[in-house]
Every structure is written in structure tokens, then in C-alpha cells.
mmCIF file of C-alpha atoms in Angstrom:
data_model
loop_
_atom_site.group_PDB
_atom_site.id
_atom_site.type_symbol
_atom_site.label_atom_id
_atom_site.label_comp_id
_atom_site.label_asym_id
_atom_site.label_seq_id
_atom_site.Cartn_x
_atom_site.Cartn_y
_atom_site.Cartn_z
ATOM 1 C CA MET A 204 -5.229 -9.315 -17.465
ATOM 2 C CA LEU A 205 -4.399 -5.940 -15.957
ATOM 3 C CA LEU A 206 -0.699 -6.586 -15.431
ATOM 4 C CA LYS A 207 0.197 -9.072 -18.145
ATOM 5 C CA ASP A 208 4.003 -9.432 -18.365
ATOM 6 C CA LYS A 209 4.638 -6.617 -15.864
ATOM 7 C CA VAL A 210 7.288 -6.579 -13.133
ATOM 8 C CA VAL A 211 5.664 -5.273 -9.949
ATOM 9 C CA MET A 212 7.336 -4.291 -6.675
ATOM 10 C CA VAL A 213 5.333 -4.242 -3.435
ATOM 11 C CA SER A 214 6.670 -2.834 -0.165
ATOM 12 C CA GLY A 215 5.177 -3.654 3.213
ATOM 13 C CA VAL A 216 4.034 -7.218 2.597
ATOM 14 C CA GLY A 217 2.203 -8.047 5.792
ATOM 15 C CA PRO A 218 -0.969 -9.873 6.804
ATOM 16 C CA GLY A 219 -3.379 -7.307 5.352
ATOM 17 C CA LEU A 220 -3.312 -5.279 2.152
ATOM 18 C CA GLY A 221 0.371 -5.935 1.388
ATOM 19 C CA ILE A 222 0.094 -9.663 0.764
ATOM 20 C CA LYS A 223 -3.158 -9.172 -1.139
ATOM 21 C CA LEU A 224 -1.414 -6.699 -3.453
ATOM 22 C CA ALA A 225 1.207 -9.333 -4.252
ATOM 23 C CA LEU A 226 -1.336 -12.119 -4.739
ATOM 24 C CA GLU A 227 -3.644 -10.035 -6.916
ATOM 25 C CA ALA A 228 -0.719 -8.810 -9.036
ATOM 26 C CA ALA A 229 0.163 -12.440 -9.749
ATOM 27 C CA ARG A 230 -3.475 -13.245 -10.456
ATOM 28 C CA GLU A 231 -3.612 -10.329 -12.915
ATOM 29 C CA GLY A 232 -0.794 -11.762 -15.010
ATOM 30 C CA ALA A 233 2.342 -10.108 -13.642
ATOM 31 C CA ARG A 234 5.475 -11.809 -14.978
ATOM 32 C CA ALA A 235 7.219 -11.192 -11.668
ATOM 33 C CA VAL A 236 6.445 -9.815 -8.231
ATOM 34 C CA ALA A 237 9.238 -8.459 -6.014
ATOM 35 C CA ILE A 238 8.146 -8.189 -2.402
ATOM 36 C CA GLY A 239 9.778 -6.371 0.483
ATOM 37 C CA ALA A 240 9.130 -6.225 4.225
ATOM 38 C CA ARG A 241 11.107 -6.173 7.467
ATOM 39 C CA ASP A 242 9.824 -9.636 8.440
ATOM 40 C CA LYS A 243 11.482 -12.332 6.311
ATOM 41 C CA GLY A 244 8.956 -14.902 7.520
ATOM 42 C CA ARG A 245 6.074 -12.909 6.071
ATOM 43 C CA LEU A 246 7.926 -12.651 2.762
ATOM 44 C CA LEU A 247 8.421 -16.408 2.569
ATOM 45 C CA GLU A 248 4.768 -17.003 3.462
ATOM 46 C CA ALA A 249 3.695 -14.611 0.705
ATOM 47 C CA GLN A 250 6.018 -16.319 -1.761
ATOM 48 C CA GLN A 251 4.492 -19.713 -0.989
ATOM 49 C CA ARG A 252 0.974 -18.377 -1.436
ATOM 50 C CA ILE A 253 1.817 -16.748 -4.770
ATOM 51 C CA LEU A 254 3.493 -19.893 -6.124
ATOM 52 C CA ALA A 255 0.510 -21.952 -4.980
ATOM 53 C CA LEU A 256 -1.760 -19.603 -6.922
ATOM 54 C CA THR A 257 0.124 -19.619 -10.231
ATOM 55 C CA ASN A 258 3.234 -21.103 -11.813
ATOM 56 C CA THR A 259 3.617 -18.267 -14.318
ATOM 57 C CA CYS A 260 4.738 -15.531 -11.912
ATOM 58 C CA GLU A 261 8.257 -15.388 -10.511
ATOM 59 C CA VAL A 262 8.703 -14.128 -6.958
ATOM 60 C CA LEU A 263 11.652 -12.280 -5.428
ATOM 61 C CA CYS A 264 11.810 -11.790 -1.639
ATOM 62 C CA VAL A 265 14.023 -8.974 -0.353
ATOM 63 C CA PRO A 266 13.952 -8.134 3.374
ATOM 64 C CA THR A 267 13.612 -4.340 3.384
ATOM 65 C CA ASP A 268 13.214 -1.575 5.936
ATOM 66 C CA ILE A 269 12.031 1.388 3.875
ATOM 67 C CA THR A 270 13.412 3.874 6.415
ATOM 68 C CA ASP A 271 16.872 2.708 5.288
ATOM 69 C CA ILE A 272 17.821 4.307 1.963
ATOM 70 C CA ASP A 273 20.470 1.677 1.233
ATOM 71 C CA ALA A 274 17.920 -1.102 1.827
ATOM 72 C CA CYS A 275 15.520 0.519 -0.632
ATOM 73 C CA ASN A 276 18.233 0.849 -3.260
ATOM 74 C CA HIS A 277 19.191 -2.792 -2.662
ATOM 75 C CA PHE A 278 15.560 -3.897 -3.132
ATOM 76 C CA ALA A 279 15.271 -2.018 -6.430
ATOM 77 C CA ALA A 280 18.692 -3.166 -7.679
ATOM 78 C CA ASN A 281 17.891 -6.812 -6.927
ATOM 79 C CA THR A 282 14.591 -6.531 -8.737
ATOM 80 C CA LEU A 283 16.267 -5.013 -11.777
ATOM 81 C CA GLU A 284 19.070 -7.585 -11.777
ATOM 82 C CA GLN A 285 16.594 -10.465 -11.519
ATOM 83 C CA PHE A 286 13.933 -9.291 -13.967
ATOM 84 C CA GLY A 287 15.509 -6.611 -16.182
ATOM 85 C CA ARG A 288 12.952 -3.882 -15.589
ATOM 86 C CA ILE A 289 10.563 -2.335 -13.027
ATOM 87 C CA ASP A 290 7.090 -1.508 -14.309
ATOM 88 C CA ALA A 291 5.288 -0.636 -11.097
ATOM 89 C CA LEU A 292 5.915 0.073 -7.425
ATOM 90 C CA ILE A 293 3.144 -0.120 -4.832
ATOM 91 C CA ASN A 294 4.177 1.593 -1.589
ATOM 92 C CA SER A 295 2.143 -0.271 1.017
ATOM 93 C CA ALA A 296 4.542 -0.258 3.984
ATOM 94 C CA PHE A 297 3.268 1.909 6.842
ATOM 95 C CA SER A 298 3.369 2.697 10.527
ATOM 96 C CA HIS A 299 0.361 4.008 12.423
ATOM 97 C CA GLY A 300 2.676 5.815 14.832
ATOM 98 C CA GLY A 301 0.604 4.957 17.886
ATOM 99 C CA PHE A 302 -2.762 6.318 18.994
ATOM 100 C CA GLN A 303 -2.976 9.695 20.708
ATOM 101 C CA ALA A 304 -4.787 13.015 20.570
ATOM 102 C CA VAL A 305 -2.994 16.057 19.157
ATOM 103 C CA GLU A 306 -3.246 17.825 22.525
ATOM 104 C CA GLU A 307 -1.181 15.128 24.253
ATOM 105 C CA GLY A 308 1.905 16.847 22.914
ATOM 106 C CA ASP A 309 4.152 13.840 22.338
ATOM 107 C CA ASN A 310 5.734 14.137 18.894
ATOM 108 C CA ALA A 311 7.315 10.674 18.912
ATOM 109 C CA PRO A 312 4.309 8.968 17.260
ATOM 110 C CA LEU A 313 4.256 11.656 14.561
ATOM 111 C CA ARG A 314 7.983 11.315 13.918
ATOM 112 C CA GLU A 315 7.616 7.544 13.551
ATOM 113 C CA ALA A 316 4.661 7.898 11.174
ATOM 114 C CA LEU A 317 6.464 10.509 9.080
ATOM 115 C CA GLU A 318 9.659 8.435 8.958
ATOM 116 C CA VAL A 319 7.847 5.431 7.511
ATOM 117 C CA ASN A 320 4.787 6.729 5.687
ATOM 118 C CA LEU A 321 6.295 9.813 4.091
ATOM 119 C CA LEU A 322 10.087 9.523 4.074
ATOM 120 C CA GLY A 323 10.149 5.741 3.684
ATOM 121 C CA SER A 324 7.765 5.894 0.733
ATOM 122 C CA LEU A 325 9.972 8.574 -0.822
ATOM 123 C CA ASN A 326 13.081 6.450 -0.252
ATOM 124 C CA MET A 327 11.456 3.536 -2.047
ATOM 125 C CA SER A 328 10.102 5.699 -4.864
ATOM 126 C CA ARG A 329 13.445 7.397 -5.496
ATOM 127 C CA ALA A 330 15.084 3.969 -5.673
ATOM 128 C CA VAL A 331 13.034 3.041 -8.766
ATOM 129 C CA LEU A 332 12.908 6.396 -10.553
ATOM 130 C CA GLY A 333 16.193 5.971 -12.423
ATOM 131 C CA GLN A 334 15.202 2.678 -14.028
ATOM 132 C CA MET A 335 11.660 3.827 -14.818
ATOM 133 C CA ARG A 336 13.028 6.972 -16.465
ATOM 134 C CA THR A 337 15.439 4.846 -18.531
ATOM 135 C CA GLN A 338 12.467 2.744 -19.651
ATOM 136 C CA GLY A 339 10.396 5.859 -20.367
ATOM 137 C CA ALA A 340 7.508 4.306 -18.471
ATOM 138 C CA GLY A 341 6.510 3.282 -14.970
ATOM 139 C CA ALA A 342 3.827 3.681 -12.338
ATOM 140 C CA ILE A 343 4.074 4.367 -8.620
ATOM 141 C CA VAL A 344 1.075 3.961 -6.320
ATOM 142 C CA MET A 345 1.048 5.255 -2.741
ATOM 143 C CA ILE A 346 -1.402 3.651 -0.329
ATOM 144 C CA ASN A 347 -3.150 6.430 1.563
ATOM 145 C CA THR A 348 -6.098 6.556 3.953
ATOM 146 C CA LEU A 349 -9.601 7.887 4.403
ATOM 147 C CA GLY A 350 -8.395 9.092 7.808
ATOM 148 C CA VAL A 351 -6.838 12.113 6.090
ATOM 149 C CA ARG A 352 -10.345 13.484 5.497
ATOM 150 C CA LYS A 353 -12.399 11.734 8.176
ATOM 151 C CA PRO A 354 -10.848 11.977 11.648
ATOM 152 C CA TYR A 355 -11.019 9.001 13.993
ATOM 153 C CA GLU A 356 -9.906 8.602 17.590
ATOM 154 C CA GLY A 357 -6.142 8.447 17.929
ATOM 155 C CA GLY A 358 -5.416 8.840 14.218
ATOM 156 C CA ALA A 359 -3.803 12.292 14.173
ATOM 157 C CA ALA A 360 -0.167 11.228 13.665
ATOM 158 C CA TYR A 361 -1.043 8.689 10.990
ATOM 159 C CA ALA A 362 -3.332 11.086 9.135
ATOM 160 C CA ALA A 363 -0.803 13.936 9.279
ATOM 161 C CA SER A 364 1.905 11.751 7.727
ATOM 162 C CA LYS A 365 -0.479 10.541 5.041
ATOM 163 C CA SER A 366 -1.614 14.109 4.298
ATOM 164 C CA ALA A 367 2.020 14.995 3.625
ATOM 165 C CA LEU A 368 2.280 11.944 1.382
ATOM 166 C CA ALA A 369 -0.814 13.027 -0.570
ATOM 167 C CA ALA A 370 0.770 16.407 -1.307
ATOM 168 C CA THR A 371 4.025 14.739 -2.315
ATOM 169 C CA VAL A 372 2.165 12.526 -4.814
ATOM 170 C CA ARG A 373 1.002 15.598 -6.719
ATOM 171 C CA TYR A 374 4.491 17.102 -6.849
ATOM 172 C CA LEU A 375 6.204 13.847 -7.807
ATOM 173 C CA ALA A 376 3.589 13.195 -10.480
ATOM 174 C CA THR A 377 4.139 16.657 -11.943
ATOM 175 C CA GLU A 378 7.924 16.323 -11.937
ATOM 176 C CA GLN A 379 8.077 12.851 -13.475
ATOM 177 C CA ALA A 380 5.371 13.141 -16.133
ATOM 178 C CA VAL A 381 7.873 14.406 -18.699
ATOM 179 C CA HIS A 382 9.735 11.103 -18.315
ATOM 180 C CA GLY A 383 6.635 9.000 -18.969
ATOM 181 C CA LEU A 384 6.041 8.106 -15.319
ATOM 182 C CA ARG A 385 2.767 8.244 -13.396
ATOM 183 C CA VAL A 386 2.308 8.664 -9.638
ATOM 184 C CA ASN A 387 -1.061 8.180 -7.955
ATOM 185 C CA ALA A 388 -2.544 7.310 -4.576
ATOM 186 C CA LEU A 389 -5.296 5.065 -3.255
ATOM 187 C CA ALA A 390 -7.261 6.249 -0.208
ATOM 188 C CA CYS A 391 -8.564 3.211 1.660
ATOM 189 C CA GLY A 392 -11.208 3.115 4.370
ATOM 190 C CA TRP A 393 -11.708 0.241 6.778
ATOM 191 C CA MET A 394 -10.722 -2.958 4.963
ATOM 192 C CA TRP A 395 -12.108 -6.330 6.007
ATOM 193 C CA GLY A 396 -9.062 -8.528 6.378
ATOM 194 C CA GLU A 397 -6.818 -9.954 9.060
ATOM 195 C CA PRO A 398 -5.728 -6.657 10.712
ATOM 196 C CA VAL A 399 -9.250 -5.226 11.000
ATOM 197 C CA GLN A 400 -10.645 -8.594 12.039
ATOM 198 C CA ALA A 401 -8.126 -8.620 14.901
ATOM 199 C CA LEU A 402 -9.129 -5.053 15.839
ATOM 200 C CA VAL A 403 -12.795 -6.056 15.885
ATOM 201 C CA ARG A 404 -12.068 -9.031 18.145
ATOM 202 C CA GLN A 405 -9.996 -6.935 20.559
ATOM 203 C CA THR A 406 -12.531 -4.093 20.668
ATOM 204 C CA ALA A 407 -15.451 -6.448 21.205
ATOM 205 C CA ALA A 408 -13.667 -8.198 24.060
ATOM 206 C CA ALA A 409 -12.631 -4.918 25.709
ATOM 207 C CA ARG A 410 -16.157 -3.491 25.524
ATOM 208 C CA GLY A 411 -18.011 -6.704 26.275
ATOM 209 C CA VAL A 412 -20.074 -6.549 23.104
ATOM 210 C CA SER A 413 -20.376 -8.825 20.084
ATOM 211 C CA GLU A 414 -17.938 -8.732 17.184
ATOM 212 C CA GLU A 415 -20.922 -8.232 14.879
ATOM 213 C CA GLN A 416 -21.798 -5.012 16.728
ATOM 214 C CA VAL A 417 -18.277 -3.603 16.400
ATOM 215 C CA ARG A 418 -18.119 -4.495 12.721
ATOM 216 C CA ALA A 419 -21.505 -2.853 12.156
ATOM 217 C CA GLU A 420 -20.313 0.314 13.885
ATOM 218 C CA LEU A 421 -17.213 0.524 11.694
ATOM 219 C CA SER A 422 -19.344 -0.033 8.592
ATOM 220 C CA ALA A 423 -22.148 2.353 9.560
ATOM 221 C CA GLY A 424 -20.954 5.244 7.407
ATOM 222 C CA ILE A 425 -20.582 3.160 4.253
ATOM 223 C CA PRO A 426 -23.548 3.195 1.860
ATOM 224 C CA GLY A 427 -24.995 -0.292 2.002
ATOM 225 C CA GLY A 428 -23.115 -0.963 5.235
ATOM 226 C CA ARG A 429 -20.506 -3.259 3.669
ATOM 227 C CA MET A 430 -16.839 -2.858 4.488
ATOM 228 C CA ARG A 431 -14.670 -3.539 1.431
ATOM 229 C CA THR A 432 -12.125 -6.346 1.599
ATOM 230 C CA ASP A 433 -8.346 -6.199 1.343
ATOM 231 C CA GLU A 434 -8.607 -7.934 -2.045
ATOM 232 C CA GLU A 435 -10.994 -5.323 -3.431
ATOM 233 C CA CYS A 436 -8.766 -2.452 -2.373
ATOM 234 C CA ALA A 437 -5.702 -4.241 -3.731
ATOM 235 C CA ARG A 438 -7.362 -4.523 -7.131
ATOM 236 C CA ALA A 439 -8.082 -0.793 -7.145
ATOM 237 C CA ALA A 440 -4.414 -0.050 -6.436
ATOM 238 C CA LEU A 441 -3.310 -2.411 -9.191
ATOM 239 C CA PHE A 442 -5.667 -0.718 -11.630
ATOM 240 C CA LEU A 443 -3.790 2.537 -10.977
ATOM 241 C CA ALA A 444 -0.528 0.687 -11.647
ATOM 242 C CA SER A 445 -1.809 -0.762 -14.919
ATOM 243 C CA ASP A 446 -1.817 0.622 -18.455
ATOM 244 C CA TYR A 447 -5.605 0.958 -18.193
ATOM 245 C CA ALA A 448 -4.942 3.978 -15.952
ATOM 246 C CA SER A 449 -2.569 5.659 -18.424
ATOM 247 C CA ALA A 450 -4.681 8.849 -18.385
ATOM 248 C CA ILE A 451 -4.535 9.125 -14.584
ATOM 249 C CA ASN A 452 -1.678 11.011 -12.939
ATOM 250 C CA GLY A 453 -1.371 12.863 -9.645
ATOM 251 C CA ALA A 454 -4.765 11.580 -8.528
ATOM 252 C CA GLN A 455 -6.096 10.004 -5.367
ATOM 253 C CA LEU A 456 -8.722 7.313 -5.901
ATOM 254 C CA ASP A 457 -11.127 6.551 -3.060
ATOM 255 C CA ALA A 458 -11.503 2.868 -2.188
ATOM 256 C CA ASN A 459 -13.921 3.043 0.711
ATOM 257 C CA GLY A 460 -17.277 1.934 -0.689
ATOM 258 C CA GLY A 461 -18.559 5.499 -0.835
ATOM 259 C CA GLU A 462 -17.976 6.393 2.816
ATOM 260 C CA MET A 463 -16.478 9.631 1.503
ATOM 261 C CA MET A 464 -17.538 11.054 -1.834
ATOM 262 C CA HIS A 465 -16.127 14.061 -3.706
#
């Protein structure tokens, strides 16, 4: 098991990748999963699903807004108090920041995206650094996006914030390596799960075409034409958090089925 006996924190537990990260961490043998999100109802739903999956993984729910530094520190402190250590943090919480073209000139969507995706992820990461440095070991994984390298309509604010996050990963990884910590990122493409399924339904209805057509269009650039699932991308992120990735630091792993290749 990838995460046998590990204590894993996951921010941004929502209906898509976030809850799958928590579930897959439990499935991979984590001793405990601490989950944070603004919506307490989603946390409780995730807790129920994890406990239904296994009786060997403890679950801690901490309502957390990652734009609030005190909330992030509270999340980390509760995790440490409950489980005695923090082995991994997966920063999955995000905001798209709205959809607009760069030329529209409204910086509000960009500010929102930066506040959550960059500064919020840094708040959460800083909250665990002290304990990980005391342990002499720990892994942080930032969830990034293919949109940084492949523009899509309305994605400028989101991609700009995630580009800043990608640069920060390299600096944080360099700074913390001497303490035994690793920091990496996962760049996801379209993921077949509840959020994208909802997007496909809405787009199909608005355009008067079939859902199958919209899904095929989104998958057209992927070799083999198959969109990867939330679960598959979650497993890739958890690999980066595991000891199997001990040689990997400051990297960004693509999880998009080959839609973009280095």
C-alpha cells in the first residue's frame, strides 16, 4: 500500500478530485486522513464514505477556508493533536476565478484565483512546515492544471494563478529539501467526475447537442480519446506524496492521458 500508516491532510474536499484524494488515501492504507473544506456538509459526506470503505483509517473533519491563515493553522494543529504527526499535505482547494478573456480588463477574477490557488495553498503549506521539519520528513503536493500550458476559453485567471503556483513549488522544494521535505505538483487535464459531468450536461443543453458529442470534443486531444477519471488523477497525486516518490522533488507530473507531452 502506497500510504501505509501515513497521516494525510487534504484541502478542498469537494465533489470532484478532493473527495477522491481522501478516499484513495484511505484505500492505500493511510492510518488517518484529515480533510478540510469550507462546506461542513461535504466534509461529513466524505467522512461517511471513507468509513464505509475501510475501518482502519481514522478521519478528522475540520471546516477550513484556506484564504484564512488562522484557519489553516487550526487545521494543521488539530491534525497534529489528533494523530501526532503530518506525513503529507495535498493542496486541492481551488477557485477558477470566473471565466473571462484577458482583454476584458477586470482583475477581480484574477485576484480571487490568486487568493485561493496561490496564497491559500501557501497558507496551508506553511501551516504544516514546522511539524514536517521537526519530523525530518514530509511531502506536499500542489494540484495544478494543464490549462497553464494549453489555453482554453475563459481560463486566463485560473491559469495565471496556477502558473504562479508552479513557480512557487520549485522554490519551496529547493528551500525545504535540506529539512527532508519534498514539494511537487500534479498537472491535471479534464477529469471525468461529477464537476466535468455537470459541465458536459450544461454545455450540451446550451448548445442543443448530445452529451456524448461534448464529451468527445473535450477528449479529442487525448491519445486514445479517453478522459482520465478523478480516481486516476488522485492516485497519481498520492504517488507523489508516498515514499515511492522519494527521488522526486520540485517536479510537475502530468496526469492528462498524454494530451500534453514533454
